[in-house]
Short mmCIF file of N, CA and C in Angstrom, two decimals:
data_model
loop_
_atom_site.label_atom_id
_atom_site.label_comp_id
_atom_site.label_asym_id
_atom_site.label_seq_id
_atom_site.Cartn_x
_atom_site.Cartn_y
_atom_site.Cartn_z
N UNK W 96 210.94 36.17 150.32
CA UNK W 96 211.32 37.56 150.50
C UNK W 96 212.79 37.60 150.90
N UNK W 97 213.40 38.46 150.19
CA UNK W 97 214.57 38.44 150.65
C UNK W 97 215.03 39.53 151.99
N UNK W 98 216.38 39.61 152.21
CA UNK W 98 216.69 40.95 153.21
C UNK W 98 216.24 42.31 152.55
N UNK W 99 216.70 41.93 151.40
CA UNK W 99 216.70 43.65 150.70
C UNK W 99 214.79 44.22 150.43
N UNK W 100 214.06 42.98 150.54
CA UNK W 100 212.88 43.19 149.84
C UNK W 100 211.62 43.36 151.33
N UNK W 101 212.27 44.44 152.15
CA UNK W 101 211.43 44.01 153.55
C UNK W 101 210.01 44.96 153.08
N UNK W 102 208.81 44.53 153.84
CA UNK W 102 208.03 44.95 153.54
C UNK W 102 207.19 46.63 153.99
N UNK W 103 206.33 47.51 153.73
CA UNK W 103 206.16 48.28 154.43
C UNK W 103 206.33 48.76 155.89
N UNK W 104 206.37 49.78 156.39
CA UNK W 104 206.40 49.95 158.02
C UNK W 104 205.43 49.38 158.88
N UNK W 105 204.07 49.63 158.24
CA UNK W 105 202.87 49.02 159.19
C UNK W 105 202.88 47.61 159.06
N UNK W 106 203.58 46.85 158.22
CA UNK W 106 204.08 45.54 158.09
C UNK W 106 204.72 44.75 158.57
N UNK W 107 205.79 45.46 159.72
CA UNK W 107 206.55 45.01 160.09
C UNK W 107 206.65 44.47 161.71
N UNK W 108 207.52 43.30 162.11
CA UNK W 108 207.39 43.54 163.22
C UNK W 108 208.39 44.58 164.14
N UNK W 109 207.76 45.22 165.25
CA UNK W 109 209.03 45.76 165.81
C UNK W 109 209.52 45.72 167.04
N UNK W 110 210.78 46.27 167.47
CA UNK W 110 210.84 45.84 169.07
C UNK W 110 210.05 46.86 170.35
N UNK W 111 209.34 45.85 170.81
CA UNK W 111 208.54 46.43 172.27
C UNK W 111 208.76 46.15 173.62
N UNK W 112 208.90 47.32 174.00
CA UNK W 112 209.35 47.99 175.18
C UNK W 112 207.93 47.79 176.39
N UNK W 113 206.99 47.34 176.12
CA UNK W 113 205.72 47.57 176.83
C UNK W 113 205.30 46.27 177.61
N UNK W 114 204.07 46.62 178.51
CA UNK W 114 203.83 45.34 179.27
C UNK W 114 202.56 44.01 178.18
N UNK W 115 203.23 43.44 178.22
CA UNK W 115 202.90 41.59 177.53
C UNK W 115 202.02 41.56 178.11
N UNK W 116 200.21 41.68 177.57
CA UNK W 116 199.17 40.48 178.32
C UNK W 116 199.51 39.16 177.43
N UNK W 117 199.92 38.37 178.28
CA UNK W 117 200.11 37.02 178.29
C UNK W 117 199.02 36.21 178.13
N UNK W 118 198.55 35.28 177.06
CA UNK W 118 197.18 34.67 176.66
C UNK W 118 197.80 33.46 176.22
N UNK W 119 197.03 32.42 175.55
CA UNK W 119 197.23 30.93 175.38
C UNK W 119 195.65 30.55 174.48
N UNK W 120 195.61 30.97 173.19
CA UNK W 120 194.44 30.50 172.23
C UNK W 120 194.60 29.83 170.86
N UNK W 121 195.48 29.38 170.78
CA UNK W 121 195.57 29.21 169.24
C UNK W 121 194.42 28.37 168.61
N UNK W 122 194.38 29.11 167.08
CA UNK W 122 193.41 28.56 166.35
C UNK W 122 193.81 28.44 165.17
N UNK W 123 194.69 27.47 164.32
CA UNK W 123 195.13 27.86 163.34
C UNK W 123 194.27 28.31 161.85
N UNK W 124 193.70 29.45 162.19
CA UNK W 124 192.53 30.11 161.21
C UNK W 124 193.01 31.42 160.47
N UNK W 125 194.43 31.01 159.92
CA UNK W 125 195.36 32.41 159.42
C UNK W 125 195.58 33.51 160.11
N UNK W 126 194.86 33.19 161.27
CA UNK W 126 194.71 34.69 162.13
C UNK W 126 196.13 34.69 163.12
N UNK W 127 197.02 35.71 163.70
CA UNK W 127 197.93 35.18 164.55
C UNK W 127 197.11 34.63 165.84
N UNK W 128 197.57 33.93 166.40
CA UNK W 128 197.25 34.16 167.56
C UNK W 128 198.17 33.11 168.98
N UNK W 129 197.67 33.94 170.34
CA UNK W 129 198.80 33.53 170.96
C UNK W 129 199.02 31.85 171.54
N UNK W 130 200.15 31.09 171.39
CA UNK W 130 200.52 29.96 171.33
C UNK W 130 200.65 29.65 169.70
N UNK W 131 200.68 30.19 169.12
CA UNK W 131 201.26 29.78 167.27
C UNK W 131 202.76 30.23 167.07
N UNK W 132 203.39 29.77 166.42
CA UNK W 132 204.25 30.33 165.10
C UNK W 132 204.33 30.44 164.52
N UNK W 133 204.31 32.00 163.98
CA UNK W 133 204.36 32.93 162.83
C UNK W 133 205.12 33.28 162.06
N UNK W 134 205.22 33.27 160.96
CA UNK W 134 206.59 34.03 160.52
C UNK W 134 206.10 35.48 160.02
N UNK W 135 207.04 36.37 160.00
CA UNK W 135 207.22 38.05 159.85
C UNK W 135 208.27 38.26 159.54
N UNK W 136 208.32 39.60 159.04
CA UNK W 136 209.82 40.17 158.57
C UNK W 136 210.36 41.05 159.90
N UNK W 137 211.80 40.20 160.26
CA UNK W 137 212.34 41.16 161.96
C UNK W 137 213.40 41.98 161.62
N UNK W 138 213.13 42.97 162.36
CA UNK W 138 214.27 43.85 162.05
C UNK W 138 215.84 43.28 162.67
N UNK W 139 217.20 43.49 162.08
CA UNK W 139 217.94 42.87 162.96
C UNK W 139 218.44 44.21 163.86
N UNK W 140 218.80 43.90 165.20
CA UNK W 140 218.82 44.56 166.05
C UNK W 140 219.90 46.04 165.82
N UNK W 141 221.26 45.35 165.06
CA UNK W 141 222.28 46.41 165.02
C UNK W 141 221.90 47.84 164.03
N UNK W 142 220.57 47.10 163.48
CA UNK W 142 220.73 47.69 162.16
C UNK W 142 219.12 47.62 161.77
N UNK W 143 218.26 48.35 162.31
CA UNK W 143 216.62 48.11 162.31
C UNK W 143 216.10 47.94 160.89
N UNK W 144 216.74 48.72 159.33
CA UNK W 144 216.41 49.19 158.53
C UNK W 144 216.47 48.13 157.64
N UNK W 145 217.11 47.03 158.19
CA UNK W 145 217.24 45.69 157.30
C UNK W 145 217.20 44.54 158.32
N UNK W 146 216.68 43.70 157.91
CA UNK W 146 215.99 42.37 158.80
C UNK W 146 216.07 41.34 157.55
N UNK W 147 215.65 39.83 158.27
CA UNK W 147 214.22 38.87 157.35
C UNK W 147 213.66 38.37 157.58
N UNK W 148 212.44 37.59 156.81
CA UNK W 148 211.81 36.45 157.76
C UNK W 148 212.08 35.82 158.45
N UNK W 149 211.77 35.43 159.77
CA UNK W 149 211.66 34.49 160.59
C UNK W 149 210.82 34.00 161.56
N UNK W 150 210.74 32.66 162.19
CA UNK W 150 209.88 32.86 163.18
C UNK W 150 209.56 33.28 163.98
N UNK W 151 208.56 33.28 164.56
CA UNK W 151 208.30 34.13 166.15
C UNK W 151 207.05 33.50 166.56
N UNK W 152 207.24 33.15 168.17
CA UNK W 152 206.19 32.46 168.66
C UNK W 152 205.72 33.48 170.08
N UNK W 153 203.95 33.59 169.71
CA UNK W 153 203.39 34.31 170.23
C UNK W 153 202.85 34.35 171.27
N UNK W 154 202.99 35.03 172.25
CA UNK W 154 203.21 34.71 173.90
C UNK W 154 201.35 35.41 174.45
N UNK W 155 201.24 36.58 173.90
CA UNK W 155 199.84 37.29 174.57
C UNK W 155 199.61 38.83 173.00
N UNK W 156 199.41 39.65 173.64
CA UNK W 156 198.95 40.83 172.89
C UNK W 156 200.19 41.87 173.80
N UNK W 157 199.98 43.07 172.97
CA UNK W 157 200.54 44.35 173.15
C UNK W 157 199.58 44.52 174.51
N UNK W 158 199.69 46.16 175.51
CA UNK W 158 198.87 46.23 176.07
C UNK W 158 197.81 46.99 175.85
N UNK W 159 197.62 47.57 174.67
CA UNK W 159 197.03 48.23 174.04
C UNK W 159 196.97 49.78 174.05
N UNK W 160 198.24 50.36 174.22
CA UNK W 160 198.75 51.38 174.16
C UNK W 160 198.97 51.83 173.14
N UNK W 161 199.80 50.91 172.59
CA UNK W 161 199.86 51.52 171.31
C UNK W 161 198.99 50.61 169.73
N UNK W 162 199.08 51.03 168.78
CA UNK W 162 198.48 50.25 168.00
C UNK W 162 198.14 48.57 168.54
N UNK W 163 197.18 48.34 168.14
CA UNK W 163 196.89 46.52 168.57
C UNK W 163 198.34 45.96 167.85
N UNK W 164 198.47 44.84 168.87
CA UNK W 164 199.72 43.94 168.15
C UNK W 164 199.65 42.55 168.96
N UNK W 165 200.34 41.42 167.96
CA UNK W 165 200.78 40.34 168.81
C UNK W 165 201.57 40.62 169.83
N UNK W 166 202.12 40.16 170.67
CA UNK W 166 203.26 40.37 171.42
C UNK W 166 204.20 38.76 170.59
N UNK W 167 205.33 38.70 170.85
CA UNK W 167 206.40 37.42 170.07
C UNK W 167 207.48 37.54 170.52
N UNK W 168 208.12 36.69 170.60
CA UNK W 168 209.97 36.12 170.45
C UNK W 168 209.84 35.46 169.48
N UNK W 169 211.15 35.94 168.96
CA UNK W 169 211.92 35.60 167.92
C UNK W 169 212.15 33.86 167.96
N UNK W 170 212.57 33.36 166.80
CA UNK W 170 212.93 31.79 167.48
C UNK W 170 214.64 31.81 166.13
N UNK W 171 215.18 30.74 166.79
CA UNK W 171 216.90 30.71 165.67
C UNK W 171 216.87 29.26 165.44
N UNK W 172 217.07 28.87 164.37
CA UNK W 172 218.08 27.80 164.02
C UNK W 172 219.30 27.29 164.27
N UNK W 173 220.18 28.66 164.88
CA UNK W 173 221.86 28.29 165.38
C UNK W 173 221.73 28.22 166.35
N UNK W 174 222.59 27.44 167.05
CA UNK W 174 222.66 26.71 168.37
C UNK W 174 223.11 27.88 169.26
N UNK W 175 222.30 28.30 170.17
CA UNK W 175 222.51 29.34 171.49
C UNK W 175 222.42 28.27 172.24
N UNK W 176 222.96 27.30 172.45
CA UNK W 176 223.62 26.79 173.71
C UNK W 176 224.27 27.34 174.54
N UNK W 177 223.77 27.72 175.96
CA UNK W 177 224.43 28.48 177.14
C UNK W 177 224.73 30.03 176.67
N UNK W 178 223.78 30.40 175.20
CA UNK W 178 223.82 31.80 175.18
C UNK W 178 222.87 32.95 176.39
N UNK W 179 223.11 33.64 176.99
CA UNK W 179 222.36 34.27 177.47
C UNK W 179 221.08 34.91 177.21
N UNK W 180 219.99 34.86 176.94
CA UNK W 180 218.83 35.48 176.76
C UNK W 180 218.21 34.58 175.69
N UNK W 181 218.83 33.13 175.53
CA UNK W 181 217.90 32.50 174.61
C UNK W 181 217.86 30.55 175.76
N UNK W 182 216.33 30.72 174.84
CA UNK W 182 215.91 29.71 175.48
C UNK W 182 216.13 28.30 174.51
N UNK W 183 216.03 26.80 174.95
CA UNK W 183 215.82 25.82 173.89
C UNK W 183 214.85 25.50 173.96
N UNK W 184 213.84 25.30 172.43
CA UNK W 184 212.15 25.12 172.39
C UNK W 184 212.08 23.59 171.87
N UNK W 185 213.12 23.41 171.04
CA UNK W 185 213.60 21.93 170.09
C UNK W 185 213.08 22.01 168.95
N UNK W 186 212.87 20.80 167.64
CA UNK W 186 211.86 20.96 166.74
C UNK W 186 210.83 20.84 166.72
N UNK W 187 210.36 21.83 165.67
CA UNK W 187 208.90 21.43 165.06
C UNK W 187 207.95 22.07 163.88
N UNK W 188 207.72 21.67 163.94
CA UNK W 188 206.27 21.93 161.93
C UNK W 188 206.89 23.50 161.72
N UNK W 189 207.20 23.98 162.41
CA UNK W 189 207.51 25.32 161.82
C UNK W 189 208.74 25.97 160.74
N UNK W 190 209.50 24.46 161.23
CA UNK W 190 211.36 24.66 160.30
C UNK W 190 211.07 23.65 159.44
N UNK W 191 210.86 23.41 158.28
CA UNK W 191 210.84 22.53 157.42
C UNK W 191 211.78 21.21 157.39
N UNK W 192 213.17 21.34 157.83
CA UNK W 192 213.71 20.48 158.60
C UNK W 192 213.78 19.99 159.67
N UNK W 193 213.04 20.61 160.47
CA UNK W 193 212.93 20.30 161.52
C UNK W 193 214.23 20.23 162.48
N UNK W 194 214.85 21.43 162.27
CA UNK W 194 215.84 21.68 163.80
C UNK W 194 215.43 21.91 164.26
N UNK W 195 216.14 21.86 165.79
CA UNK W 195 216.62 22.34 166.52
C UNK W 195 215.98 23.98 166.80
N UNK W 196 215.34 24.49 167.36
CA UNK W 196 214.78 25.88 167.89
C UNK W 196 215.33 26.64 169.07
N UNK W 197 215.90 27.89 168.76
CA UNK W 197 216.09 28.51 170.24
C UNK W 197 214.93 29.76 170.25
N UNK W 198 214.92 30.33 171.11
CA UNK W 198 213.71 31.42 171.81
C UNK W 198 214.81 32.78 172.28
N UNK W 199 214.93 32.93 171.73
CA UNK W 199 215.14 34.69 172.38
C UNK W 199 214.64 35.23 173.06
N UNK W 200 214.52 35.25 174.71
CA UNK W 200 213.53 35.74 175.16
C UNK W 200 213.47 37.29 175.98
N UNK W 201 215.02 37.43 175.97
CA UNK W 201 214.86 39.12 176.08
C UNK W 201 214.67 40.05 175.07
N UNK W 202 213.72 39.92 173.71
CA UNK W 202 213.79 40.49 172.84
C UNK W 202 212.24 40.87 172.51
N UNK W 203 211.41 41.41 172.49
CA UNK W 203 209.62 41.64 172.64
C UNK W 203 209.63 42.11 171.04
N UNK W 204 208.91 41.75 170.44
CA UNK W 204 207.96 42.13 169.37
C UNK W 204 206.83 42.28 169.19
N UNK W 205 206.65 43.69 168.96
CA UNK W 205 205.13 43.93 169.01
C UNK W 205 204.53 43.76 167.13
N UNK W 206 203.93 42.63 166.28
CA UNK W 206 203.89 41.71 165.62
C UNK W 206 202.39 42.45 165.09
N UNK W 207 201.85 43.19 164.19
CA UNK W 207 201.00 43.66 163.81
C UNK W 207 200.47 42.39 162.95
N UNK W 208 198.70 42.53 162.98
CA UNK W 208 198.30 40.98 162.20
C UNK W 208 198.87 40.99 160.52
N UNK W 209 198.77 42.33 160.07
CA UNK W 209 198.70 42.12 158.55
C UNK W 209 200.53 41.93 158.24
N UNK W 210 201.47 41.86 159.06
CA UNK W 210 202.82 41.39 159.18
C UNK W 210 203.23 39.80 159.15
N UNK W 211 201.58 39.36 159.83
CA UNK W 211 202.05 37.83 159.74
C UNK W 211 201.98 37.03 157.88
N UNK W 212 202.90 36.25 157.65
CA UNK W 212 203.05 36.21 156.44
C UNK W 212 202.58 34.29 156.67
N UNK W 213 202.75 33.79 157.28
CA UNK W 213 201.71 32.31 157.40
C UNK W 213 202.05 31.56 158.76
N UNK W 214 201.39 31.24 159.38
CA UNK W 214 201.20 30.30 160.42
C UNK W 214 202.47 28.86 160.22
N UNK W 215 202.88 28.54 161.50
CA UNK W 215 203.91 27.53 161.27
C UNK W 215 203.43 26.54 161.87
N UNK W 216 202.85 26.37 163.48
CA UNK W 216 202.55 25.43 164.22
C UNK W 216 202.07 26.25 165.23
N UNK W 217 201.26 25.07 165.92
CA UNK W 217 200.57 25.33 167.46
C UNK W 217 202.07 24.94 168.68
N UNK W 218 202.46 25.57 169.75
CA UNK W 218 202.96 25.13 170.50
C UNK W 218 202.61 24.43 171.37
N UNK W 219 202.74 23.04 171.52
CA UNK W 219 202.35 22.43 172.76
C UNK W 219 201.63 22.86 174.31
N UNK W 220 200.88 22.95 174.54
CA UNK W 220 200.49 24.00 175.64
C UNK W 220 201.65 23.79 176.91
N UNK W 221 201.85 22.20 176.92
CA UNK W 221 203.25 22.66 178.10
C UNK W 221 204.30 22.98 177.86
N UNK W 222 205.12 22.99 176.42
CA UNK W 222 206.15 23.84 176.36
C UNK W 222 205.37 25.17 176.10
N UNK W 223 204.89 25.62 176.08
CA UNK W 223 204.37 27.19 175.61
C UNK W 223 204.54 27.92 177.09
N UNK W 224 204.26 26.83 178.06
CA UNK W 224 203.70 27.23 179.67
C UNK W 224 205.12 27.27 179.90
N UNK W 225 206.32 26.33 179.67
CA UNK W 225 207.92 26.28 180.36
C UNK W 225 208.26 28.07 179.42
N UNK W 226 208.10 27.56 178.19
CA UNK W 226 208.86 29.05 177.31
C UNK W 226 208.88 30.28 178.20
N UNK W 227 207.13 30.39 178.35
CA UNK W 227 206.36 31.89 178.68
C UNK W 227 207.44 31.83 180.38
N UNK W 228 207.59 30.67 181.20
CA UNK W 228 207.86 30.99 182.17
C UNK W 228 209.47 31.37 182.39
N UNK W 229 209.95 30.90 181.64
CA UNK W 229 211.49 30.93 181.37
C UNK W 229 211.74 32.43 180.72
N UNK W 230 210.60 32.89 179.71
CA UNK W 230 211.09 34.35 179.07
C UNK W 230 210.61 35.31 180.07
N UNK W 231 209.39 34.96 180.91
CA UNK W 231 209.15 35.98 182.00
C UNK W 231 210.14 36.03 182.91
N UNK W 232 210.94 35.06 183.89
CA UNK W 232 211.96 34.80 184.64
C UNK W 232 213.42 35.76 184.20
N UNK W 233 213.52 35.55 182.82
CA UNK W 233 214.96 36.02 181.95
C UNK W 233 214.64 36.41 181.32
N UNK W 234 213.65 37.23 180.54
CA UNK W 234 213.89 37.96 179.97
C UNK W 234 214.03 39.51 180.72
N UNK W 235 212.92 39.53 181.76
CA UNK W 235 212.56 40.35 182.48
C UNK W 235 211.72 41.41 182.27
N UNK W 236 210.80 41.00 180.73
CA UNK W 236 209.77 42.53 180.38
C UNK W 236 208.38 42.15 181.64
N UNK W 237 207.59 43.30 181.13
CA UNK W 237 206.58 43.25 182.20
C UNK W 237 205.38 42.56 181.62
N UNK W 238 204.70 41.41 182.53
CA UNK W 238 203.54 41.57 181.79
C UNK W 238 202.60 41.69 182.44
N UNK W 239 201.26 41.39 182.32
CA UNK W 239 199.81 42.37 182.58
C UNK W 239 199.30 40.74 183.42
N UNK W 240 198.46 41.52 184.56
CA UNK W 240 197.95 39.98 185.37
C UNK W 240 198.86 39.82 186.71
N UNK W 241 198.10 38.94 187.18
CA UNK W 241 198.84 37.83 188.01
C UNK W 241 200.35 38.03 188.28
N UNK W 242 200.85 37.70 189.69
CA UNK W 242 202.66 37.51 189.50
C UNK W 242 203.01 36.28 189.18
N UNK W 243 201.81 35.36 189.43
CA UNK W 243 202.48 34.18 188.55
C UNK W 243 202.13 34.23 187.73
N UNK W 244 202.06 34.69 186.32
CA UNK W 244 201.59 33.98 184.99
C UNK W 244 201.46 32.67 184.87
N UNK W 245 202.33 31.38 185.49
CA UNK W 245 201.66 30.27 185.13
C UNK W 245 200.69 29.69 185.78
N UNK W 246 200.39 30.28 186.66
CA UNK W 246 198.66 29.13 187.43
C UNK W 246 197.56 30.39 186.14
N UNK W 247 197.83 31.38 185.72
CA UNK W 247 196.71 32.35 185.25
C UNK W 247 196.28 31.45 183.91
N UNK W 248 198.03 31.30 182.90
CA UNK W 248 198.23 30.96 181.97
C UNK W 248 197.18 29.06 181.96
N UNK W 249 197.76 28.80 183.35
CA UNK W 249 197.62 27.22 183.25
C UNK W 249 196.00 27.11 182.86
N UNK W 250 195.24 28.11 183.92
CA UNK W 250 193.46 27.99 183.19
C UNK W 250 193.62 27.81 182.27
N UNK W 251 194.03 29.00 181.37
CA UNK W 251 193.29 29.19 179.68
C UNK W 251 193.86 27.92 179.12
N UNK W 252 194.91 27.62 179.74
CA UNK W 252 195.48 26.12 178.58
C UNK W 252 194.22 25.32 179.00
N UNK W 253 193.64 24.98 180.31
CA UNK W 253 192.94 24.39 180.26
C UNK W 253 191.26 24.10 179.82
N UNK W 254 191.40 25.79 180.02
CA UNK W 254 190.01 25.63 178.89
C UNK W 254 190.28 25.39 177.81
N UNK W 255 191.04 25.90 177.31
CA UNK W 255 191.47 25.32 175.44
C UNK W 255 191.21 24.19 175.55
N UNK W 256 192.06 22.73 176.09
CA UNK W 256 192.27 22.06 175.80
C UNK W 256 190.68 21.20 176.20
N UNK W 257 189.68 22.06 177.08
CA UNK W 257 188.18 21.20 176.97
C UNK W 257 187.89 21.74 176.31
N UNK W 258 187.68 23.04 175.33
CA UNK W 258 186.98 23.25 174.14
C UNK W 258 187.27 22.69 173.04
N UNK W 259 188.72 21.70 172.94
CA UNK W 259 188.99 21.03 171.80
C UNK W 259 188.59 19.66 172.10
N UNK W 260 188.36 19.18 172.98
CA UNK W 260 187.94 17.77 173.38
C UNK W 260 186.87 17.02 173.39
#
């Protein structure tokens, strides 16, 4: 898909303003879900009406205010070294070359399922646990739960990881 060829509105992902329930399930079963990377078509910020694919790795759900949605950050290929509001994730299965990853983490996307265009990778459950804690810290959106998200977050990693065992 190119820039010019973005897809419908209910297709798209967009930027959210709302509170993040923060979750940790991935299943790679085409479905999004949170701890994967997805790719979607993003709007670019200066200019909403034109975007393109890219990744985005999925932190929890919308809060269900408005339409159901993933919740996501964006992820880059160019080096935001010591940029402000992005994180380093490193490589993996999701860049075909395998760079180098940064995380955007003051940036919320609320990521509708029929937007996701294919699954990239599972995130490691302990970088997923540093990301989520680093984009909650700096990014500063709100999310749903606990003030720590990571002892809440740390359960569900841990049940995951005995239901896969």
């Amino acid at each position: 898909m190119t820039r010019a060829e973005r897809p419908p509105h209910h297709l798209r992902a967009r930027d959210y303003h709302g509170t993040v329930v923060l979750d940790y399930a991935p299943d790679l079963d085409g479905e999004p879900d949170p701890g994967e990377i997805v790719w979607a078509w993003v709007p670019f910020r200066e200019d909403p009406t034109r975007g393109k694919d890219r990744p985005l790795v999925v932190i929890g759900r919308t809060d269900g205010r408005a339409p159901a949605a993933m919740a996501g950050l964006m992820l880059s290929s160019k080096d935001r070294s010591g940029r402000s509001g992005w994180v380093f994730l490193g490589a993996g299965g999701w860049d075909e070359r395998r760079r180098d990853s940064w995380v955007r983490v003051d940036r919320v996307f609320a990521i509708p399922a029929g937007a996701i265009r294919r699954e990239g990778a599972v995130l490691p459950p302990e970088r997923f646990l540093e990301l989520v804690e680093a984009a909650v810290s700096r990014g500063g959106f709100p999310v749903a739960g606990p003030a720590r998200p990571r002892l809440s977050l740390w359960a569900r990693v841990k049940q995951w990881v005995r239901r896969r065992s």
